Tab-separated table of C-alpha atoms and ligand atoms in Angstrom:
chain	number	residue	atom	x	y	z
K	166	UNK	CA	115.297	26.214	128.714
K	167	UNK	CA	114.144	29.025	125.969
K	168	UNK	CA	111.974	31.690	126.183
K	169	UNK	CA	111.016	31.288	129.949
K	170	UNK	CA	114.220	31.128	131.655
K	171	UNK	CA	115.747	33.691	129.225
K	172	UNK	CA	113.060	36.149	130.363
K	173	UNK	CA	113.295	35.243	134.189
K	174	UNK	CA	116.685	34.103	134.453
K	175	UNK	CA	115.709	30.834	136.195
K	176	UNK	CA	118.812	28.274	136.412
K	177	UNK	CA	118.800	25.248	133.783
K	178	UNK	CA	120.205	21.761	134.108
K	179	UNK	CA	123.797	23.025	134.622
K	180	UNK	CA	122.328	25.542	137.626
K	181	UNK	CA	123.149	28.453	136.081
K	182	UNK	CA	120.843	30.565	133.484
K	183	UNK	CA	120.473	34.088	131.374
K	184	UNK	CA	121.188	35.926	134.354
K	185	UNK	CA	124.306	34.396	135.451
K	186	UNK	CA	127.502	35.967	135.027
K	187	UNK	CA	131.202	34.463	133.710
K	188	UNK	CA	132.325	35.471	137.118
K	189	UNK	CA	129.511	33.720	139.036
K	190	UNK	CA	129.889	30.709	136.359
K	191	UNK	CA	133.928	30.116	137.146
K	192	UNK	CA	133.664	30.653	140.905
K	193	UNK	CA	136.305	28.189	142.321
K	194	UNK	CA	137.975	27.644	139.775
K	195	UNK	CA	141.527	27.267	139.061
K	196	UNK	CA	142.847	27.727	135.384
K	197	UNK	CA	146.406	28.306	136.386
K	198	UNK	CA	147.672	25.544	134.309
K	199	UNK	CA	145.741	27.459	131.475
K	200	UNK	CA	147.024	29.521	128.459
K	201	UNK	CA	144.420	30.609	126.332
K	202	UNK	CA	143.419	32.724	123.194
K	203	UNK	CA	141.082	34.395	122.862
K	204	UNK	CA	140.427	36.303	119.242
K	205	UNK	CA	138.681	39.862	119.639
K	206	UNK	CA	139.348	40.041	123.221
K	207	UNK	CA	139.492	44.051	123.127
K	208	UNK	CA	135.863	44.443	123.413
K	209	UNK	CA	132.768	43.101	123.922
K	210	UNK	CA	132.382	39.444	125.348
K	211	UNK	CA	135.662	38.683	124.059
K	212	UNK	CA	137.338	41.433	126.716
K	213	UNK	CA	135.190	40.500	129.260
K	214	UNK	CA	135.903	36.672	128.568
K	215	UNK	CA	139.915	37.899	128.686
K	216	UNK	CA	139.150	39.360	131.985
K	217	UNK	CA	137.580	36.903	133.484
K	218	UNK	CA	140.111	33.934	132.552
K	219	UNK	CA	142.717	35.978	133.937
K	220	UNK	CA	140.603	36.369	137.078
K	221	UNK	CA	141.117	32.697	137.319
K	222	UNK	CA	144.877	32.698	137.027
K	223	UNK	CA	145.147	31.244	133.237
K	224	UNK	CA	147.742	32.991	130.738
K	225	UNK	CA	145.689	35.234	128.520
K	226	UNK	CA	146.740	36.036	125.046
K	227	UNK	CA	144.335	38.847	123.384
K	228	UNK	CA	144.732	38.593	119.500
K	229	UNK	CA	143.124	41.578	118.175
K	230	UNK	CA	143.302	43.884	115.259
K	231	UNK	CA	143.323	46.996	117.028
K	232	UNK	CA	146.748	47.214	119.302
K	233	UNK	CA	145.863	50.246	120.948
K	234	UNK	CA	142.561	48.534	122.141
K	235	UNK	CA	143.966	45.393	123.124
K	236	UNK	CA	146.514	47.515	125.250
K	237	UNK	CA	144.004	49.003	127.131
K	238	UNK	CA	141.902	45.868	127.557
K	239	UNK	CA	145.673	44.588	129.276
K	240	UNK	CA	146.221	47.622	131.145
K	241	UNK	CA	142.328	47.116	132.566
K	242	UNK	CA	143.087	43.198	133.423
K	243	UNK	CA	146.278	44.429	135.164
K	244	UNK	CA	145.056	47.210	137.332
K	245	UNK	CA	143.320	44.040	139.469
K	246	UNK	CA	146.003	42.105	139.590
K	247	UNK	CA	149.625	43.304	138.176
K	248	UNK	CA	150.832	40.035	137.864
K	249	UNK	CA	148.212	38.890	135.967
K	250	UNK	CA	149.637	37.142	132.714
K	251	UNK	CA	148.535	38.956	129.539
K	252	UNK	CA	150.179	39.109	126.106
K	253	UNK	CA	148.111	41.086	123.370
K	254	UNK	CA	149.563	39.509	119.515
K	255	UNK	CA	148.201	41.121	116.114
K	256	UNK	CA	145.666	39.426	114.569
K	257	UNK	CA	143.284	40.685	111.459
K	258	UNK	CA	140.935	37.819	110.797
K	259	UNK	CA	140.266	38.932	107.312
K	260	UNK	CA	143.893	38.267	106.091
K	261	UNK	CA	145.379	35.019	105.891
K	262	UNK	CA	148.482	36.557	106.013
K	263	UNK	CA	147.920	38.386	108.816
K	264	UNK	CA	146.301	34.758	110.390
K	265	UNK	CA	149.627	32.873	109.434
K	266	UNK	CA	151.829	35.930	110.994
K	267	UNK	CA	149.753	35.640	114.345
K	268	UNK	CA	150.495	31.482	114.204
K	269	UNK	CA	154.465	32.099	113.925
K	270	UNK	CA	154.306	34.819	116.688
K	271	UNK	CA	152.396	32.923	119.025
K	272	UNK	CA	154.797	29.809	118.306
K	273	UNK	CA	157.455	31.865	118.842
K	274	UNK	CA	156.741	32.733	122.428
K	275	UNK	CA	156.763	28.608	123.192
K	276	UNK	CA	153.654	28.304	125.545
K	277	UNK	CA	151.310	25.823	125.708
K	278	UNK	CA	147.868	25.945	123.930
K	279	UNK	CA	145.277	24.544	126.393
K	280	UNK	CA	142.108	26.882	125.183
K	281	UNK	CA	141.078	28.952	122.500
K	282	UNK	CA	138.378	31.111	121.925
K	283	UNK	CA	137.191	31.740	118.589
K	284	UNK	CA	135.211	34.649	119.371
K	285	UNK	CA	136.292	37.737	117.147
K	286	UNK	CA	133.111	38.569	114.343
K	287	UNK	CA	131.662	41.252	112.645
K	288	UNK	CA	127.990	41.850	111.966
K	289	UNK	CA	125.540	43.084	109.372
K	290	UNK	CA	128.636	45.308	107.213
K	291	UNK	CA	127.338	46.017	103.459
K	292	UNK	CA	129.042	43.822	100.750
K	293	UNK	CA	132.396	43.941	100.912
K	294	UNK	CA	135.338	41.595	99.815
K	295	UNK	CA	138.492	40.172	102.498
K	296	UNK	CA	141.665	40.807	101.542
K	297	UNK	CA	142.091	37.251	99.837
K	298	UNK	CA	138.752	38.542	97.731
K	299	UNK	CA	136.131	36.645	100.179
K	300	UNK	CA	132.705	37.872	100.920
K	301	UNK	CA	133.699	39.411	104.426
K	302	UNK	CA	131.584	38.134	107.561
K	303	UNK	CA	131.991	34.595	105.835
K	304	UNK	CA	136.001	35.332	105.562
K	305	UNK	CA	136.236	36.974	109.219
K	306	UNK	CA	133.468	34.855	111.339
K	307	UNK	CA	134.345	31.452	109.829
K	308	UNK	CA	136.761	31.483	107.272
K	309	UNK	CA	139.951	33.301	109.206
K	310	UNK	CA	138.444	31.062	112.494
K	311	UNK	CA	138.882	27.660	110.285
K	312	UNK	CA	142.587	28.312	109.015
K	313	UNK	CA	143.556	29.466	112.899
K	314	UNK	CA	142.162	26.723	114.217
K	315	UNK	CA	143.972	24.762	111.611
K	316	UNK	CA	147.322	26.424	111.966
K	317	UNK	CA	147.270	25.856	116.251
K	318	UNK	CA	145.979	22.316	116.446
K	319	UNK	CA	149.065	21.179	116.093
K	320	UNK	CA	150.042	22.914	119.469
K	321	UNK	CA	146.936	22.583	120.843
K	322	UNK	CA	147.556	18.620	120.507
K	323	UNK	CA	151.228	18.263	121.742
K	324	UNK	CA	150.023	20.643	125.072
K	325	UNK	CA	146.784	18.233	125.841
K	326	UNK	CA	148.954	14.944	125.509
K	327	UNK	CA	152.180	16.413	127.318
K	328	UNK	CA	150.057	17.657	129.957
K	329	UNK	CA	147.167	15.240	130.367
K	330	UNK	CA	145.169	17.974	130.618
K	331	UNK	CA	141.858	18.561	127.742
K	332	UNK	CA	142.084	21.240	125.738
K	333	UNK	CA	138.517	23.019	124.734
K	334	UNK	CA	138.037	25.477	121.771
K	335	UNK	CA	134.971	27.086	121.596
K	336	UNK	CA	133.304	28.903	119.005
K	337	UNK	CA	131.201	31.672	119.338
K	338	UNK	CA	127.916	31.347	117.084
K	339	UNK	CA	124.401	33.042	117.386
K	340	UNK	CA	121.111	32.140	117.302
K	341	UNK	CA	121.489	34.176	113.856
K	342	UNK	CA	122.709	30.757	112.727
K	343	UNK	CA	118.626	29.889	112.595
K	344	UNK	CA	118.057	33.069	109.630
K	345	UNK	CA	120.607	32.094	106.644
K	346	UNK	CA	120.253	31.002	102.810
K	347	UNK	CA	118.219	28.418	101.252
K	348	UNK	CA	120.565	25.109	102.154
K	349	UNK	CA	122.175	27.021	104.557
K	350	UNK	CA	125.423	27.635	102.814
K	351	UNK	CA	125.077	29.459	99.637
K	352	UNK	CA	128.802	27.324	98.391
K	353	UNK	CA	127.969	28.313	94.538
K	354	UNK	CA	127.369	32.252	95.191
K	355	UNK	CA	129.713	32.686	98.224
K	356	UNK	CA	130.718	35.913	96.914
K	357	UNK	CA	127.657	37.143	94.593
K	358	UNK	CA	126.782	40.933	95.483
K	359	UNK	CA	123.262	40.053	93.852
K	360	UNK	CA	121.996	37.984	95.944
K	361	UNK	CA	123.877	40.087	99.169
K	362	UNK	CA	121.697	39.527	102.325
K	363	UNK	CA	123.909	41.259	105.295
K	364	UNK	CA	121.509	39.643	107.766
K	365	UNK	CA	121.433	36.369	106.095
K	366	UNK	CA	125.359	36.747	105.129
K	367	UNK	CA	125.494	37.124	109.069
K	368	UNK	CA	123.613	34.090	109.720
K	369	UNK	CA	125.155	31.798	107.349
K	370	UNK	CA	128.822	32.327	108.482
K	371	UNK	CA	127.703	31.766	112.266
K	372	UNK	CA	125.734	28.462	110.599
K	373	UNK	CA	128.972	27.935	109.419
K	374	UNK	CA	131.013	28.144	113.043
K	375	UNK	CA	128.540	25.391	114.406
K	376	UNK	CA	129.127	22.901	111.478
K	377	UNK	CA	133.198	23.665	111.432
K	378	UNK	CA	132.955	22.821	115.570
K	379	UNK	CA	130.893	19.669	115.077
K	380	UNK	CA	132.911	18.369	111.887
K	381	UNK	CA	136.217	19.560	114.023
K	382	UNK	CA	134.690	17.723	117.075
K	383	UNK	CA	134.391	14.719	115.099
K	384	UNK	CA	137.687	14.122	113.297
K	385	UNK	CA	139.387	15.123	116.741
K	386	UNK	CA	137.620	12.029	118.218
K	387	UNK	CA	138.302	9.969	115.850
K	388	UNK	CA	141.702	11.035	116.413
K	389	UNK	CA	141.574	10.000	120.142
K	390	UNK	CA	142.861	14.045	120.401
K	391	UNK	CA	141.902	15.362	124.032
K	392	UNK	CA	140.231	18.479	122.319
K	393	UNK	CA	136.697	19.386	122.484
K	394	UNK	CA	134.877	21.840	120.706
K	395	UNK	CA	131.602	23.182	121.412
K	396	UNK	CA	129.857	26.384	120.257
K	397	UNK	CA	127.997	29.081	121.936
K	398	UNK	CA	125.069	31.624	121.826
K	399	UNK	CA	126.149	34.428	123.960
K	400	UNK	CA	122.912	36.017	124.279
K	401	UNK	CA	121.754	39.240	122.875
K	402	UNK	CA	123.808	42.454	124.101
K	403	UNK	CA	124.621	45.730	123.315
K	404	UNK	CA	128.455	45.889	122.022
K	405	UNK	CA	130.473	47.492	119.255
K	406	UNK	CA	129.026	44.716	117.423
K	407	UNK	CA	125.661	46.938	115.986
K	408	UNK	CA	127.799	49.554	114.391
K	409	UNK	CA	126.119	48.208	111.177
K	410	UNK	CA	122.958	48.217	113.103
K	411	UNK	CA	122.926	50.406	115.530
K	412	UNK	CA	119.441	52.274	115.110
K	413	UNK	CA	118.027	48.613	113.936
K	414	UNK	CA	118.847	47.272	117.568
K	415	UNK	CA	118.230	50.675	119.691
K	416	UNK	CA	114.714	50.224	118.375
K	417	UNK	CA	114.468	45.893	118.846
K	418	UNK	CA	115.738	46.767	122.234
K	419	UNK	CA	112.943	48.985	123.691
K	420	UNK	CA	110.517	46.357	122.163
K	421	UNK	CA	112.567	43.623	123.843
K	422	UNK	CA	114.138	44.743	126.644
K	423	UNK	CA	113.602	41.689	128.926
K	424	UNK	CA	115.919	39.402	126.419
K	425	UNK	CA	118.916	41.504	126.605
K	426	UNK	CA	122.101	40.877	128.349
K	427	UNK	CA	124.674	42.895	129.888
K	428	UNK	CA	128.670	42.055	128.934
K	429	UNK	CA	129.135	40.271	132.220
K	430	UNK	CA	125.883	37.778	131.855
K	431	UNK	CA	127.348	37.618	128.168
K	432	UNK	CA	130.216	36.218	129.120
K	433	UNK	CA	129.134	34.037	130.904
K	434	UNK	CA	128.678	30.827	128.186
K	435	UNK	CA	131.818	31.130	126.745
K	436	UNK	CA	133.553	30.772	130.169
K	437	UNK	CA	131.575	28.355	131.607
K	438	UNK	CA	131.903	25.922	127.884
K	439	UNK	CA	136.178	27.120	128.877
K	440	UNK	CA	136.285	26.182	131.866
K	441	UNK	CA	134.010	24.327	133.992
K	442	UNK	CA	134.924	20.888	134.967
K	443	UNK	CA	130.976	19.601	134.414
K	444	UNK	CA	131.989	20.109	130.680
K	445	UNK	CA	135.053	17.111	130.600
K	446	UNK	CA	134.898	15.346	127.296
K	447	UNK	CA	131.453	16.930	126.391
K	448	UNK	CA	132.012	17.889	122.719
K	449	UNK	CA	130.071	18.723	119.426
K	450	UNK	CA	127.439	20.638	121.496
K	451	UNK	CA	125.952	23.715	121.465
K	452	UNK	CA	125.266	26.301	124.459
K	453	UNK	CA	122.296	29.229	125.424
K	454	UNK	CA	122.672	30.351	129.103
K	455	UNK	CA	125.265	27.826	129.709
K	456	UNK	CA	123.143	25.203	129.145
K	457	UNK	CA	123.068	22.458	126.179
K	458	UNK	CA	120.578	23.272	123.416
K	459	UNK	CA	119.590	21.842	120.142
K	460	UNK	CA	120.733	24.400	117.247
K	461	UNK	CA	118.851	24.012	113.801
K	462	UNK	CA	118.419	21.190	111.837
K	463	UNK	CA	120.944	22.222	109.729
K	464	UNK	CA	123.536	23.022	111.998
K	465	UNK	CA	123.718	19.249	112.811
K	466	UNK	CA	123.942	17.871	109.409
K	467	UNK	CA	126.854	15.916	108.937
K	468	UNK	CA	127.183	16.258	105.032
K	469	UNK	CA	126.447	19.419	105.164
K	470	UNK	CA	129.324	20.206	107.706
K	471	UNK	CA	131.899	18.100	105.605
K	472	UNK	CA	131.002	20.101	102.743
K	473	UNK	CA	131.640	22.726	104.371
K	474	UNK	CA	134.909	21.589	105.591
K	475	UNK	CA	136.036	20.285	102.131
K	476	UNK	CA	134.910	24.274	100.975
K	477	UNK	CA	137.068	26.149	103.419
K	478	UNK	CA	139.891	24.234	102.650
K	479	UNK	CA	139.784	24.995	98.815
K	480	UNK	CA	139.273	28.307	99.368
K	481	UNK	CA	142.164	29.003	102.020
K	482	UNK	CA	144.849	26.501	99.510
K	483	UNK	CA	143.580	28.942	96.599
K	484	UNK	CA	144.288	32.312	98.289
K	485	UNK	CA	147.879	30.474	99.132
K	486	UNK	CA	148.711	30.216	95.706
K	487	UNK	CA	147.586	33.448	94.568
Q	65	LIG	N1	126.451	40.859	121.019
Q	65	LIG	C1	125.537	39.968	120.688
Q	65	LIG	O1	124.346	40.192	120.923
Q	65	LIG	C2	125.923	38.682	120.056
Q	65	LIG	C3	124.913	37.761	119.757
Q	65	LIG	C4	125.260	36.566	119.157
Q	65	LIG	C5	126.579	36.288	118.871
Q	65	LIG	N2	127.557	37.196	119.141
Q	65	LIG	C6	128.932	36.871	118.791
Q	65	LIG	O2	129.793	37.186	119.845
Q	65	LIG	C7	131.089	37.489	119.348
Q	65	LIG	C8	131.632	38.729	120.058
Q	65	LIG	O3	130.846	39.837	119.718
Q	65	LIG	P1	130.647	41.118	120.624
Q	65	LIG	O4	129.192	41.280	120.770
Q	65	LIG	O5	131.504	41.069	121.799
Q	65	LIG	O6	131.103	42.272	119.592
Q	65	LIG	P2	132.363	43.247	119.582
Q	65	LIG	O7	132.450	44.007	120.845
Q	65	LIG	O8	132.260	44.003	118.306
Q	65	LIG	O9	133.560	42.242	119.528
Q	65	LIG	C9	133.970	41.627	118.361
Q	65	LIG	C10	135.460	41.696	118.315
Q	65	LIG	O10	135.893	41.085	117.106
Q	65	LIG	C11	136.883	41.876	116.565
Q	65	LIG	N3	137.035	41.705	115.130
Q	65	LIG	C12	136.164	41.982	114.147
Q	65	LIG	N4	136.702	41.734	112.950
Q	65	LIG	C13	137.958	41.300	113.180
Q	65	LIG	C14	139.031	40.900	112.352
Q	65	LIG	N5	138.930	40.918	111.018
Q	65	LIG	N6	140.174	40.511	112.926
Q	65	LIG	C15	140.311	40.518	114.265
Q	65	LIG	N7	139.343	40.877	115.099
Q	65	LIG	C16	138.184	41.287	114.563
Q	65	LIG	C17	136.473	43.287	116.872
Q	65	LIG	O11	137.573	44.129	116.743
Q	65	LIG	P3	137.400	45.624	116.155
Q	65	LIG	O12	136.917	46.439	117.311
Q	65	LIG	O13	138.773	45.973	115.699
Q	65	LIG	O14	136.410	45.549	115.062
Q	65	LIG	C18	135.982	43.124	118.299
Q	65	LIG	O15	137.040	43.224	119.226
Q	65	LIG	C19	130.932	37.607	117.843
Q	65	LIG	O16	131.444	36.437	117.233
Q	65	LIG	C20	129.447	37.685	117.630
Q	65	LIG	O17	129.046	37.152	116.397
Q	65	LIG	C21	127.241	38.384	119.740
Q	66	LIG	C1	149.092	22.761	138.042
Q	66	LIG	O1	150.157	21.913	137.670
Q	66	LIG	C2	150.986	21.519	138.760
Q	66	LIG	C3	152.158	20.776	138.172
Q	66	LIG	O2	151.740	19.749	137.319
Q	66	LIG	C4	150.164	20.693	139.728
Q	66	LIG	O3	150.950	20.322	140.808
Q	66	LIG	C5	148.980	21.519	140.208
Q	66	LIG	O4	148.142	20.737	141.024
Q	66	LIG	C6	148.173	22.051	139.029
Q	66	LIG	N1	147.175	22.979	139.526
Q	66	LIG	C7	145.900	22.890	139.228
Q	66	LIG	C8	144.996	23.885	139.830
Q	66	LIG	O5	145.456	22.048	138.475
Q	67	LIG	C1	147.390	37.574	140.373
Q	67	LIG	O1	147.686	36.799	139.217
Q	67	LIG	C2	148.662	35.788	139.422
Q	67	LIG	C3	148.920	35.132	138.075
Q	67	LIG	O2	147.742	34.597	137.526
Q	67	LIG	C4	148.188	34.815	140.488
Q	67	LIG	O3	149.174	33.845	140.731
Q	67	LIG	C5	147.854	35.556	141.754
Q	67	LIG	O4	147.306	34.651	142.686
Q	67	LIG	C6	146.855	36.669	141.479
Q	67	LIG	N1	146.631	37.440	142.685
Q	67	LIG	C7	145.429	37.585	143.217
Q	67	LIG	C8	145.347	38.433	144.423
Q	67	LIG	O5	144.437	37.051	142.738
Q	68	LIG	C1	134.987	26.824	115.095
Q	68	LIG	O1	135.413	25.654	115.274
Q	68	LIG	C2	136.233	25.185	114.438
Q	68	LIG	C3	136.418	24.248	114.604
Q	68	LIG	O2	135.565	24.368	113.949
Q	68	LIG	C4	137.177	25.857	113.845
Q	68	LIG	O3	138.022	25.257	112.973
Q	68	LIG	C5	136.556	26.900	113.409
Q	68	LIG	O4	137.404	27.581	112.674
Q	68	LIG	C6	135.897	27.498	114.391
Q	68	LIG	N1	135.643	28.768	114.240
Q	68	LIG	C7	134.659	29.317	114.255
Q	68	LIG	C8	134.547	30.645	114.778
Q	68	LIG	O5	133.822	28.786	113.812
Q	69	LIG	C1	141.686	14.252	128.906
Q	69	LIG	O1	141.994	15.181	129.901
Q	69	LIG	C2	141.324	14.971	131.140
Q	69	LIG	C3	141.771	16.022	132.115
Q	69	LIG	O2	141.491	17.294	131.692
Q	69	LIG	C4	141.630	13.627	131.693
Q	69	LIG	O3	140.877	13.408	132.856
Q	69	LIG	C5	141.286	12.561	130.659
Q	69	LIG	O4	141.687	11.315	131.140
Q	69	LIG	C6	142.013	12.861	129.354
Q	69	LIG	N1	141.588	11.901	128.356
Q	69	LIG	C7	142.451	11.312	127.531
Q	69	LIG	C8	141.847	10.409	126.512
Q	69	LIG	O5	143.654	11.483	127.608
């Protein structure tokens, strides 16, 4: 895998590759037995993920900040199939409030929780401050992700053992994880506007999704929990995701045109790491092209992801008692 197959789409190990698409990747298979989440499902990957689930027959629940947009990402899914089973539930990553309120909704409806897709982010924004007073791609990429996660595990538990079936979260990272602060998490100057990188910023909360996965992965083991997590690098495409960026990426892109993706082909990881049966009780990995890959050095240090853990944790029991 790498730079090769990216560029001429040639199939890895799992015999798909760069070119394939979430459709092509989940040919034949049956998620009917499914519900799943998936967070910013009204655009971008996370839509086309939504789509493509339902394609397969699993219960899709779009959490999304914008209503109107997750209506019409619904109203798309049902004009294939009007049956199709799609709930859209408010969710604004960057308020726990707003995080808990989603968890008693979706409780509320009593379904199962067999898969959920942590795949909502934003990208490159200028300093800014969450709600709860967090630096904000840190708060919405990993932060909001961590006490979600948190909040539906319970569920996510009682479905896998009730139905013998394994559930699978997956979070969406980025090669972005590789450009990020000295030590990789900057824990003393989380929220310092000095030292402000919004590229490094970027990179350090989706360092941050691939430690929370692994350090999830392993205490859901040890557990005996049948939950995996894995993360993912989608690829590099064109979505609402360079607003920050936009003239930045226009001009990357005509320099490297070859390594971009279209929404289908971007997809295409996060369904396959949902879905496919190859994937039973693989967990703690990381995915390019729907294929296993080794992320940085720092994204598999142990220490460095319980730090991390023991972080979050502070920081979401402090904005409680505010
Ligand atoms: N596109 C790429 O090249 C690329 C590369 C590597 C990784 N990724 C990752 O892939 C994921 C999906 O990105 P995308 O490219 O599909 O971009 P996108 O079209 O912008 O989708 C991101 C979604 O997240 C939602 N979101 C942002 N902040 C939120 C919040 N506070 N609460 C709830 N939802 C929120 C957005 O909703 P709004 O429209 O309301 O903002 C949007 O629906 C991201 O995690 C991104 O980091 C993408
Ligand atoms: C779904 O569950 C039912 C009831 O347990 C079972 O009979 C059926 O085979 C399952 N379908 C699939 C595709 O797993
Ligand atoms: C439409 O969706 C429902 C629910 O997932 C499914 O049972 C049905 O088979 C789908 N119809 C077609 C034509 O795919
Ligand atoms: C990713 O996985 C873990 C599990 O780590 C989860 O708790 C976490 O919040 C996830 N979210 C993201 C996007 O990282
Ligand atoms: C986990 O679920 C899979 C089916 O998805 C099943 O084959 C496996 O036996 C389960 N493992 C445990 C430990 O329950």
């Amino acid at each position: 895998m790498g730079i090769f197959s990216l560029l001429t789409g040639i199939a890895g190990p799992s015999g798909f590759g760069s070119a394939s698409t979430a459709e092509q990747v989940t040919d034949g298979i049956d998620a009917t037995n499914l519900t799943a989440i998936i967070t910013g499902g009204a655009s971008g990957i996370g839509l086309e993920t939504a789509r493509v689930l339902a394609l397969r027959k699993a219960h899709v629940v779009i959490a999304a900040r914008n209503i109107d947009a997750a209506n019409e990402a619904k109203h798309l899914i049902l004009k294939d199939n009007e049956t199709a089973r799609v709930d859209v539930l408010k969710l604004d990553l960057c308020s726990m409030k707003s995080i808990r309120a989603f968890a008693d909704k979706f409780h509320a409806l009593n379904l199962p929780l067999n898969v959920l897709i942590n795949n909502a982010g934003v990208m490159f924004c200028p300093y800014q401050l969450s709600e709860d007073g967090i630096e904000m791609q840190f708060a919405t990429n990993h932060l909001g992700h961590f006490l979600l996660t948190n909040l539906l595990l319970d569920k996510m538990k009682g479905t896998a053992k009730a139905t013998g079936i394994e559930g699978r979260i997956v979070n969406l990272s980025s090669i972005a994880h590789l450009h990020t602060y000295e030590g990789g998490i900057s824990f003393d100057k989380i929220n310092d506007q000095r030292s402000y990188s919004d590229k490094k910023a970027y990179g350090q909360s989706k360092l941050a999704n691939i430690l929370h996965a692994n350090e999830l992965s392993r205490r859901l083991q040890e557990e005996g929990a049948n939950i995996t997590v894995n993360s993912v690098h989608p690829g590099l495409i064109m979505t609402n995701l360079m607003r920050h960026s936009a003239l930045l990426m226009r001009v990357l892109k005509v320099f490297t045109c070859p390594m971009w993706k279209n929404v289908p082909q971007g997809a295409a990881t996060t369904c396959y790491v949902a879905l496919h049966p190859k994937l039973k009780g693989v967990t703690g990995k990381y995915f390019l092209d729907c294929n296993e890959y080794t992320p940085s050095k720092l994204a598999t240090d142990e220490v460095l992801a319980k730090k991390l853990w023991d972080f979050s944790n502070k920081l979401v029991n402090s904005a409680q008692n505010n």
